[in-house]
Short mmCIF file of C-alpha atoms in Angstrom, two decimals:
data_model
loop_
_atom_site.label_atom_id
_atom_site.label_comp_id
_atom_site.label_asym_id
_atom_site.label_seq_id
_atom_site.Cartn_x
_atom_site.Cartn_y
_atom_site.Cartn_z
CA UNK A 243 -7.57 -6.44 22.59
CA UNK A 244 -3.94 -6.39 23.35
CA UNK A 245 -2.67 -6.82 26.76
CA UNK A 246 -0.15 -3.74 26.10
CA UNK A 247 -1.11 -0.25 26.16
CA UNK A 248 -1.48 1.62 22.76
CA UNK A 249 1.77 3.52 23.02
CA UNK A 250 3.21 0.11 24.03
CA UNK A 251 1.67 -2.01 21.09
CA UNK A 252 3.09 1.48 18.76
CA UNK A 253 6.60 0.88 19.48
CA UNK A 254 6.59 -2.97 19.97
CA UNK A 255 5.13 -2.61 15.83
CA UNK A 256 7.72 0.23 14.90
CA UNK A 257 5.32 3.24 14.64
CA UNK A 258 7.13 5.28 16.50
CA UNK A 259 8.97 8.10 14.68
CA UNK A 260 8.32 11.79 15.53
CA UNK A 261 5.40 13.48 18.05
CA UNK A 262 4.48 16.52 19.69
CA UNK A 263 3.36 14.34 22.83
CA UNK A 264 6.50 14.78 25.59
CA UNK A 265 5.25 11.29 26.76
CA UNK A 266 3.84 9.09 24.18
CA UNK A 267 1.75 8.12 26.88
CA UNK A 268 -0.47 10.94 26.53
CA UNK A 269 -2.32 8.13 24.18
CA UNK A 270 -3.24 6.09 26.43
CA UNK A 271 -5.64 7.94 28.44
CA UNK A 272 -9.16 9.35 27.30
CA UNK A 273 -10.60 9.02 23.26
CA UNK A 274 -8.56 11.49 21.17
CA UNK A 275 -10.03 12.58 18.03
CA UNK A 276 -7.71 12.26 15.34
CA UNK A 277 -7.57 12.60 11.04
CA UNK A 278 -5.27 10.83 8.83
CA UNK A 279 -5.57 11.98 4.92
CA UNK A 280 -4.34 11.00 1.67
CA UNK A 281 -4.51 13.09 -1.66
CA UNK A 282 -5.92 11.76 -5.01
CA UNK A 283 -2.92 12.18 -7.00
CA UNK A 284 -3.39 8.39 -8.13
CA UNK A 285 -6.61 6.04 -8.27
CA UNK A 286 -5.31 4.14 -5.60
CA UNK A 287 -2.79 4.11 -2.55
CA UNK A 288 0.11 1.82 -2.51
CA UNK A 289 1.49 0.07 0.28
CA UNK A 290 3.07 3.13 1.32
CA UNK A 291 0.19 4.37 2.73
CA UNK A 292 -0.84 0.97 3.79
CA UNK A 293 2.04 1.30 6.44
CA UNK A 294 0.19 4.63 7.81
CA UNK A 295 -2.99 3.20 7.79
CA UNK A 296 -2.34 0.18 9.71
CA UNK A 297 -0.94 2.31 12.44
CA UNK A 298 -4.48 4.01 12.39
CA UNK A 299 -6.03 0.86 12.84
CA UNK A 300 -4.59 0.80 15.99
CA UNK A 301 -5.69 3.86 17.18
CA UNK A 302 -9.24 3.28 16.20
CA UNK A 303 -9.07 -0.34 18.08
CA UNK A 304 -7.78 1.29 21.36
CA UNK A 305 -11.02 3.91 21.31
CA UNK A 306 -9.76 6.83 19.73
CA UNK A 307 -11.81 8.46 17.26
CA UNK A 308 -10.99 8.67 13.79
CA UNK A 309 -11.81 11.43 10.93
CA UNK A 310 -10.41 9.92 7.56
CA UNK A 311 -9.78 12.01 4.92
CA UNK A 312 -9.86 12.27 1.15
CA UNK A 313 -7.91 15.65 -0.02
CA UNK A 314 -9.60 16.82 -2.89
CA UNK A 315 -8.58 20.31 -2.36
CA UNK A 316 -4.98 19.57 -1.72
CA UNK A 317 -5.29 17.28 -4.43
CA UNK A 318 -5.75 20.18 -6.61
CA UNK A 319 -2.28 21.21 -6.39
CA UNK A 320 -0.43 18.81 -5.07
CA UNK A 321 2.26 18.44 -2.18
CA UNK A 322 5.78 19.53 -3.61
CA UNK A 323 7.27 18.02 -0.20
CA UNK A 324 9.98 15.92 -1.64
CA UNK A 325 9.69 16.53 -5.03
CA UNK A 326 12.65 18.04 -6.60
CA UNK A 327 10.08 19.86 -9.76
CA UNK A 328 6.64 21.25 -10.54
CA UNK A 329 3.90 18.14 -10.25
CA UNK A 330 1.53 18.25 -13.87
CA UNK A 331 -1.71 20.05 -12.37
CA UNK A 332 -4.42 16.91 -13.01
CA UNK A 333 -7.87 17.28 -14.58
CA UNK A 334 -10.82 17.82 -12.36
CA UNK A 335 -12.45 14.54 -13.21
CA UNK A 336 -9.00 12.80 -12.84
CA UNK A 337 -9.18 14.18 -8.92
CA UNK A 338 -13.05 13.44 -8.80
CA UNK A 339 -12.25 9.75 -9.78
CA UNK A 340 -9.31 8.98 -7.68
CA UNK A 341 -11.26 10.37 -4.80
CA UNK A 342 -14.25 7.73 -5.20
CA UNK A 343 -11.50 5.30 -5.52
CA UNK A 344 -9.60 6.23 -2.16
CA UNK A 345 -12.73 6.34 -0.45
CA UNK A 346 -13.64 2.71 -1.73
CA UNK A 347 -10.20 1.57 -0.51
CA UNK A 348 -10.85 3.24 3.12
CA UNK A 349 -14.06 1.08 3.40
CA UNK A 350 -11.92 -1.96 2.42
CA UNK A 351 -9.24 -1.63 4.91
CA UNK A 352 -10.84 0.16 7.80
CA UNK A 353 -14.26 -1.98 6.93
CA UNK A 354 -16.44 -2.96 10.00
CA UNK A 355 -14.81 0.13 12.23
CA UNK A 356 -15.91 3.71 13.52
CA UNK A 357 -14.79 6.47 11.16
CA UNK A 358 -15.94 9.85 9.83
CA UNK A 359 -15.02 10.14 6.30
CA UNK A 360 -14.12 13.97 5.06
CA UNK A 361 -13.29 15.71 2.10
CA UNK A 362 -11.13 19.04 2.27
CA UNK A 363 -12.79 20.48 -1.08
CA UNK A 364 -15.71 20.69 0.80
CA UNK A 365 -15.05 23.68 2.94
CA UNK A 366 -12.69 25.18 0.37
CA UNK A 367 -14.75 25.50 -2.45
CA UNK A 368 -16.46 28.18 -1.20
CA UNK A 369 -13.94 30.22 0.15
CA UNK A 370 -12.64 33.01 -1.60
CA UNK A 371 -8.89 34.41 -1.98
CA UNK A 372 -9.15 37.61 -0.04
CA UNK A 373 -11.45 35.34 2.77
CA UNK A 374 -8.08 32.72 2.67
CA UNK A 375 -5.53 35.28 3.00
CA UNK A 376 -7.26 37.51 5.99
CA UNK A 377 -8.09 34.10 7.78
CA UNK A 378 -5.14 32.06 7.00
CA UNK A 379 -2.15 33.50 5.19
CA UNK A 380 -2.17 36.66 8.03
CA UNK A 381 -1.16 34.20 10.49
CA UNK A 382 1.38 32.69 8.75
CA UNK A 383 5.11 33.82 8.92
CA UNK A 384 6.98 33.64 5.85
CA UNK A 385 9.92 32.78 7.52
CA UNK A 386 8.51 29.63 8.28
CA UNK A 387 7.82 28.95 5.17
CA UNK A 388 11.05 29.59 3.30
CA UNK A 389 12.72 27.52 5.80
CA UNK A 390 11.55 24.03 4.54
CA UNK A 391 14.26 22.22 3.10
CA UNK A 392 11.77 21.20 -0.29
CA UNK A 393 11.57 24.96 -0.66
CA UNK A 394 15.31 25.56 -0.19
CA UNK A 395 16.42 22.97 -2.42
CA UNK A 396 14.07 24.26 -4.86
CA UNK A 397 14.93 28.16 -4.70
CA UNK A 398 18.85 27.25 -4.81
CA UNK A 399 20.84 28.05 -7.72
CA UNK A 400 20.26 24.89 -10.51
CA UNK A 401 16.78 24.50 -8.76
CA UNK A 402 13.92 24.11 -10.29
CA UNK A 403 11.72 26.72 -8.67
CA UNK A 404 8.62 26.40 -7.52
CA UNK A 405 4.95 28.14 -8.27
CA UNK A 406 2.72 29.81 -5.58
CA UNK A 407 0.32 27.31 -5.89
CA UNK A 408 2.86 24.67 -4.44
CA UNK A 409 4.29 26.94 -2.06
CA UNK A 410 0.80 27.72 -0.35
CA UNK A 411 0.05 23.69 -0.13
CA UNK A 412 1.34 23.54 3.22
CA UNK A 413 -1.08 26.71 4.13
CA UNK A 414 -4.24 24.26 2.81
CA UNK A 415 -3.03 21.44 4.88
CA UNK A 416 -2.68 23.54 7.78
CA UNK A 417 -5.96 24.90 7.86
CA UNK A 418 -7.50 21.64 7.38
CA UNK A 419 -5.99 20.52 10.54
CA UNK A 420 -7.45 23.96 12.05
CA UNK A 421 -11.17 23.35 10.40
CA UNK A 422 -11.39 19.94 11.59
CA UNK A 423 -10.04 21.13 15.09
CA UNK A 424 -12.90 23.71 15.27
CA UNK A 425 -15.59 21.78 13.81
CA UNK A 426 -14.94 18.31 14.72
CA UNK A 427 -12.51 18.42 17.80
CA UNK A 428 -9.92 17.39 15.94
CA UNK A 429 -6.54 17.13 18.56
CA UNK A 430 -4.16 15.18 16.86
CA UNK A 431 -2.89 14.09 13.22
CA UNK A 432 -1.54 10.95 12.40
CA UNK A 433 1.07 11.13 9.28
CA UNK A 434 4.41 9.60 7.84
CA UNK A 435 6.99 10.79 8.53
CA UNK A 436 7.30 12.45 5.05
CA UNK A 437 3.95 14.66 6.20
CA UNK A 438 6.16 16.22 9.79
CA UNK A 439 6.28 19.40 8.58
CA UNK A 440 3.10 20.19 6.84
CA UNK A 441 1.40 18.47 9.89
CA UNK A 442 3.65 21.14 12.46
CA UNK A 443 2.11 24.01 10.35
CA UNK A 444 -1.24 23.10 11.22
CA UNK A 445 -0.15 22.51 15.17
CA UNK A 446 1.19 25.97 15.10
CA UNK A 447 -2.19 27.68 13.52
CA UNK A 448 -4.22 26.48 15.85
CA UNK A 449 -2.13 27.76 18.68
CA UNK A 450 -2.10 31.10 16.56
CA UNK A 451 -5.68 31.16 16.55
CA UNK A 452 -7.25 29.46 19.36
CA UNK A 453 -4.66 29.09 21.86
CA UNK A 454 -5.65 25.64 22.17
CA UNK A 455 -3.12 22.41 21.72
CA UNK A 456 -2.75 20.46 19.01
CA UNK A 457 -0.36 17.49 18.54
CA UNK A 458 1.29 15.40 15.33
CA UNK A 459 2.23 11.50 15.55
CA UNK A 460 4.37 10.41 12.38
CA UNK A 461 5.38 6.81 11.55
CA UNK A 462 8.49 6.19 10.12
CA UNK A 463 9.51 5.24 6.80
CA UNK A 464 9.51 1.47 6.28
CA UNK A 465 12.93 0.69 5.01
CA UNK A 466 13.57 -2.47 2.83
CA UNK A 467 16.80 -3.64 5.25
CA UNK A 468 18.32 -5.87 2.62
CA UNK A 469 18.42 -2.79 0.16
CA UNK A 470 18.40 0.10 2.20
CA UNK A 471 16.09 1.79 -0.11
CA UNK A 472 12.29 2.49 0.62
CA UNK A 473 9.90 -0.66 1.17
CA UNK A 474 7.04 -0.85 -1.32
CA UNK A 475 8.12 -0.92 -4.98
CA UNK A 476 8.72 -4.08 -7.14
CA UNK A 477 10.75 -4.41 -10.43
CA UNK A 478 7.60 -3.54 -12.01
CA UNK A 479 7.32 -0.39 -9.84
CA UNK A 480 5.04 0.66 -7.17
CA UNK A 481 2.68 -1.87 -5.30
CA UNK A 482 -0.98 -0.69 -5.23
CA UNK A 483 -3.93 -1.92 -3.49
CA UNK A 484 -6.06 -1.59 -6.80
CA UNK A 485 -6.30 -4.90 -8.44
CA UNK A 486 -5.97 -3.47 -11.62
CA UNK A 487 -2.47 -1.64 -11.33
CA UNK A 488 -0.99 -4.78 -9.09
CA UNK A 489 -3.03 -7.90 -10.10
CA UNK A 490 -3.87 -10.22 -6.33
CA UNK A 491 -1.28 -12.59 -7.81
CA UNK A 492 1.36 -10.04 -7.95
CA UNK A 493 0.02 -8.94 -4.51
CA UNK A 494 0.58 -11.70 -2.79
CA UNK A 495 3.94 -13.24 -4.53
CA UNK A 496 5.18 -9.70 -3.61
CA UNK A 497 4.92 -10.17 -0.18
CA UNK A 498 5.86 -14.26 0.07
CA UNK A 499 8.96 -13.08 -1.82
CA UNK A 500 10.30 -10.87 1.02
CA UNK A 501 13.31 -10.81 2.25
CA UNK A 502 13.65 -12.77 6.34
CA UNK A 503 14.85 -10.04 8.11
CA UNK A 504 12.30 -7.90 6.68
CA UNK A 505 9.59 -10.46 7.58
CA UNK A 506 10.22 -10.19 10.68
CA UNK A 507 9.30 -6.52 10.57
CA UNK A 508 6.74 -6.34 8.12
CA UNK A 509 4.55 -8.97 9.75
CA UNK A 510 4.12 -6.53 12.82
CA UNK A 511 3.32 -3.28 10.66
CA UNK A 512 1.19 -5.05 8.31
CA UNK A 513 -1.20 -7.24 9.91
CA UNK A 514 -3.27 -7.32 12.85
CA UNK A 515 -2.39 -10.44 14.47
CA UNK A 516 -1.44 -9.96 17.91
CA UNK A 517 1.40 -9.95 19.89
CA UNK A 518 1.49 -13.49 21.16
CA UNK A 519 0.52 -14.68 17.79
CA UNK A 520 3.16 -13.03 15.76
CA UNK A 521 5.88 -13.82 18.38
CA UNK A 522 5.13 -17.58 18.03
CA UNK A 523 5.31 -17.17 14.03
CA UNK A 524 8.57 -15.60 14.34
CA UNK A 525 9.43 -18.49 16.93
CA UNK A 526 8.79 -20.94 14.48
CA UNK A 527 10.20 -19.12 11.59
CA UNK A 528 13.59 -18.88 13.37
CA UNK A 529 13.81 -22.50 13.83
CA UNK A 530 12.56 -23.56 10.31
CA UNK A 531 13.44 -20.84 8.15
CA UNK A 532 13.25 -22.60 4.40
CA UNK A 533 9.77 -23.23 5.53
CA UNK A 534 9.15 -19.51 5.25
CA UNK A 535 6.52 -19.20 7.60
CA UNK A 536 6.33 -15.51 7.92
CA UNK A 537 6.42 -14.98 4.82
CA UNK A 538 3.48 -16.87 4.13
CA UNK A 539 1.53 -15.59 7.03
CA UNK A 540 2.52 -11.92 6.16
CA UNK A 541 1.10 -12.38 2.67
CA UNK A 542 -2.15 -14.29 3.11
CA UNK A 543 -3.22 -11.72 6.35
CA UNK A 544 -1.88 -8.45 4.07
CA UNK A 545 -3.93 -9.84 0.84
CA UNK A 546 -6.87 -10.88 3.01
CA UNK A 547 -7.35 -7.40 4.36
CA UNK A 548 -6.84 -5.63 0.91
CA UNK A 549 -8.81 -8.08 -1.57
CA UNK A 550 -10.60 -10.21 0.95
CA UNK A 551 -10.66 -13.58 2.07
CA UNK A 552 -12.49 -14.96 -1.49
CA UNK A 553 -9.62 -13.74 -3.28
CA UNK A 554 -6.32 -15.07 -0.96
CA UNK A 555 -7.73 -18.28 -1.30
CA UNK A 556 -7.78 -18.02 -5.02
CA UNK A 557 -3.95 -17.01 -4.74
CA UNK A 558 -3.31 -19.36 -2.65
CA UNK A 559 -4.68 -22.28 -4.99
CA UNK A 560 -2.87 -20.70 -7.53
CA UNK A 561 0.62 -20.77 -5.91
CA UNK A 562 0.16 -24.12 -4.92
CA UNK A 563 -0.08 -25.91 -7.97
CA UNK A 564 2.41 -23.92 -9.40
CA UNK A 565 5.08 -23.72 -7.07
CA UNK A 566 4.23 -26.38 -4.43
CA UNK A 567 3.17 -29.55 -6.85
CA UNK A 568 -0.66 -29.38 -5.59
CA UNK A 569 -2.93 -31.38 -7.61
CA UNK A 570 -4.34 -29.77 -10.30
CA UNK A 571 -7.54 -30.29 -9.81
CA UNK A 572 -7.55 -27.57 -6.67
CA UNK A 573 -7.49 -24.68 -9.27
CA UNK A 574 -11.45 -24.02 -9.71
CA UNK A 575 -12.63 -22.05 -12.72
CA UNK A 576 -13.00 -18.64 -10.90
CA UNK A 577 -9.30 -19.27 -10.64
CA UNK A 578 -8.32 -19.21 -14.15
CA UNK A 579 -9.21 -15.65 -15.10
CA UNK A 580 -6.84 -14.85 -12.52
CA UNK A 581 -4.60 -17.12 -13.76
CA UNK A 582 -5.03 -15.83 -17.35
CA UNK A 583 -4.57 -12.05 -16.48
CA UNK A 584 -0.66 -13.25 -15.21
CA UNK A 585 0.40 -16.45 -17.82
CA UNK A 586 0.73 -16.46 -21.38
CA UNK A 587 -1.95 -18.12 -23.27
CA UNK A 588 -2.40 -19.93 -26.25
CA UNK A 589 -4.71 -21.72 -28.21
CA UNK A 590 -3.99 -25.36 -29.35
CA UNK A 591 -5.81 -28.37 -31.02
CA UNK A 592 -6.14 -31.89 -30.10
CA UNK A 593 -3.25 -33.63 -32.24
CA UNK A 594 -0.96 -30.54 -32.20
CA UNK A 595 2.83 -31.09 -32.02
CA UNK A 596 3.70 -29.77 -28.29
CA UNK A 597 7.19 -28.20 -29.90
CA UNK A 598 4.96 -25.92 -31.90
CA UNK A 599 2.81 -24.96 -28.98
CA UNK A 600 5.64 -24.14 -27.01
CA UNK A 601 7.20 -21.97 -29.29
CA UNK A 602 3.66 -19.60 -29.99
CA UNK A 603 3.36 -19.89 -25.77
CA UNK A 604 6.85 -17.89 -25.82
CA UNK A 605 8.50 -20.70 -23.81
CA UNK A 606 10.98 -21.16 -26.85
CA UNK A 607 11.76 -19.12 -29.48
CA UNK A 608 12.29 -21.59 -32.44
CA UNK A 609 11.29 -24.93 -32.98
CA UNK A 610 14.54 -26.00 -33.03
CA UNK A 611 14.83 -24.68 -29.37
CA UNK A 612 11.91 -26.14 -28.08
CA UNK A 613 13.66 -29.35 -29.46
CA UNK A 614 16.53 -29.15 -26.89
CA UNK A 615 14.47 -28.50 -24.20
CA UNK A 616 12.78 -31.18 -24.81
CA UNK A 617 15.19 -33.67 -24.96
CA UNK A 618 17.07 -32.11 -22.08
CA UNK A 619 13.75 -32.73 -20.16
CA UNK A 620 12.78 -28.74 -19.60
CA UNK A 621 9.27 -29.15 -20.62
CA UNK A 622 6.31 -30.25 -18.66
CA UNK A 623 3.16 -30.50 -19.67
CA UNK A 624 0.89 -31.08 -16.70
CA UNK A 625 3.76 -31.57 -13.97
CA UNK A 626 5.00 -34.11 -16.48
CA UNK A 627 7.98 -34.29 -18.83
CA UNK A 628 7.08 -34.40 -22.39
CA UNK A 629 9.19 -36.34 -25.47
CA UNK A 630 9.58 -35.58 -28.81
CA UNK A 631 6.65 -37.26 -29.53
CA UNK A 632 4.12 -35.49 -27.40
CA UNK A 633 1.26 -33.84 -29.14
CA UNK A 634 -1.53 -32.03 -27.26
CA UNK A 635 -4.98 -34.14 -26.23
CA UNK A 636 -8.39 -33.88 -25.03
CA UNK A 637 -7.46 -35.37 -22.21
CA UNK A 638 -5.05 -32.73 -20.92
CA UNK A 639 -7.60 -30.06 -20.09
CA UNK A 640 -6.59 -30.42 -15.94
CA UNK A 641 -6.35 -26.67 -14.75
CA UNK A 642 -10.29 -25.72 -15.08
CA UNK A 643 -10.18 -26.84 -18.75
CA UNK A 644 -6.80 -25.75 -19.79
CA UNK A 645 -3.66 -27.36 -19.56
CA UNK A 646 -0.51 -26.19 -17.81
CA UNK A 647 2.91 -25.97 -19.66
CA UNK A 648 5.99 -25.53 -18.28
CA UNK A 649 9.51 -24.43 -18.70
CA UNK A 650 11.94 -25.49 -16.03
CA UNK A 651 11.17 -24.65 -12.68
CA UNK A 652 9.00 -21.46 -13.22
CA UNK A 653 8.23 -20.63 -16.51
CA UNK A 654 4.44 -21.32 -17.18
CA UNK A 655 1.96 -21.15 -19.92
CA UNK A 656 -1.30 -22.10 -20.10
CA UNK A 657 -3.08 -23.73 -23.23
CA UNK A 658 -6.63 -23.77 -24.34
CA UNK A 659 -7.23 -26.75 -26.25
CA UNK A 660 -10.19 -26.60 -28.62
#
């Protein structure tokens, strides 16, 4: 446990943004009971929501008590909060399956703590409309709602408009809040900063209706500093804790590829090292920069929590040999189908000309091509330069019975030699 208090440790990390509390030192007295959700509108979360979820971590490791939540009712319609047009209404066993898949991902990164897991569709299913609007919508002034800026911007003139069913999402969320608070004791909800006013809806129906207090604590929105845009997406588009949508590889490089100012605030959102231990990274990463120490720390804690420690190592390996000049030998066999899913590979014979194999590896795209690389010593086969003369051998199977070709500095291939 830290030496700092949690609203301490909170802004020392940067999860600070807006609250309810007048003193965000309200959370450092007795156990709160808080919820946190995300919808099913994908099969997985992205990092995103990894930002939010770290920040519950905290909370649970100071004491408070954490429902976690899985919105398969509010999945049903989706949050129009930021979205400039109608969201495509997704099949039922679309929702059911990204909801098994949410859960799964809760297990992963809050594994080994204290949580309630919940699912909104399970006390809205059997409610009916007339039950929803003489409980709920009665207590709701419309005023309110027209005043949020997504409806505004929607209702203007060249806007897009928007349905009931996305206009009443903020009444679902709000009563979730209200149900938990009722049944569970639910005081407080943790969100992004993107979730403030949905989450103030649900603060203000429980004063409606009970009298009682309820608060909101946001996080902000993690800014990429070198950009200015929002932190989280690659070239290739979003970055998602499923394995399948961003491979471990991808994972990983994505986060030993950041930016250093942004290390320096990403390793305190995203991992749980402590205090003392991140401020003596950051030491040491100030002094030696090209040595990228943050960088490296941020991505093997951040992978370890989302694919475990198994598969950072395998990463790790990985990036060694490629980028680092570690033997060969370190990549093991459960390695390669990792390193399959993200190289090009090709098939070659003992006593094949290595021109031909680079071109069908995509490394060249002509023999002659492959030529000049050649002779302008581009190619490596192994970690070593190749000549004119090279054809492929038995004897080159050195990365778990492949062999590794190379272009330049990073350009890979591997080749299966039968």
């Amino acid at each position: 446990m830290s030496d700092m208090s949690l609203s301490e440790e909170l802004a020392w990390r940067g999860f600070v943004n807006q609250t309810t509390f007048k003193d965000i030192k309200s959370l450092d007295g007795e156990p709160i009971t808080f919820y946190w959700g995300v919808d099913p509108s994908a099969s997985s979360m992205t990092i995103g929501n990894l930002a939010a979820a770290m920040m519950v971590r905290h909370f649970i490791d100071y004491g408070h008590k954490a429902v976690l939540l899985v919105g398969g009712a509010t999945g049903m319609v989706g949050d129009p909060d930021g979205k400039s047009q109608e969201r495509n209404l997704m099949s039922i066993d679309d929702i059911q399956n990204n909801k098994a898949a949410i859960a799964k991902q809760y297990q992963q990164v809050f594994g080994g703590q204290n949580f309630t897991l919940v699912d909104n569709y399970d006390w809205f299913k059997d409610m009916g409309y007339l039950q929803f609007l003489r409980e709920l919508g009665k207590h709701v002034p419309m005023r309110q709602m027209l005043a949020r800026d997504f409806v505004q911007n929607r209702l203007k003139e060249g806007g897009a408009g928007i349905s009931y069913a996305e206009f009443s999402y903020v009444l679902i969320q709000a009563y979730d809040f209200l149900y938990m608070n009722r049944e569970m004791g639910v005081t407080l909800q943790l969100c992004g900063s993107d979730q403030w006013g949905n989450s103030i809806a649900g603060v203000d129906l429980i004063r409606r209706l009970t009298g009682s207090e309820a608060h909101v604590w946001s996080s902000p929105l993690v800014i990429n500093k070198a950009t200015g845009a929002k932190f989280g997406k690659s070239e290739e588009g979003a970055i998602w804790l499923d394995p399948d949508l961003t491979s471990v590889y991808k994972f990983y490089q994505f986060w030993l590829n950041v930016d250093d100012e942004g290390a320096n605030d990403y390793i305190k959102i995203y991992t749980l090292l402590s205090n003392a231990e991140i401020e003596q990274i950051l030491a040491d990463f100030k002094k030696n920069p090209q040595e990228r120490l943050a960088q490296k720390t941020l991505a093997y804690e951040v992978t370890k929590l989302v694919h475990g420690e198994e598969a950072v190592k395998s990463v790790q390996r990985i990036t060694a040999v490629l980028f680092s000049g570690a033997p060969l030998d370190t990549i093991t066999s459960n390695d390669v189908s990792q390193l399959k899913s993200e190289l090009p590979t090709v098939q070659g014979a003992s006593g094949d000309s290595l021109r031909d194999v680079i071109v069908a590896a995509g490394l060249a795209t002509s023999a002659s091509e492959a030529k000049r690389l050649i002779e302008q010593g581009g190619i490596y086969l192994n970690n070593n330069k190749v000549d004119l003369s090279a054809v492929l051998s038995a004897q080159d199977r050195q990365v778990a019975g492949s062999a590794l070709l190379r272009r330049g500095k990073n350009v890979f291939a591997l080749v299966d030699i039968v």
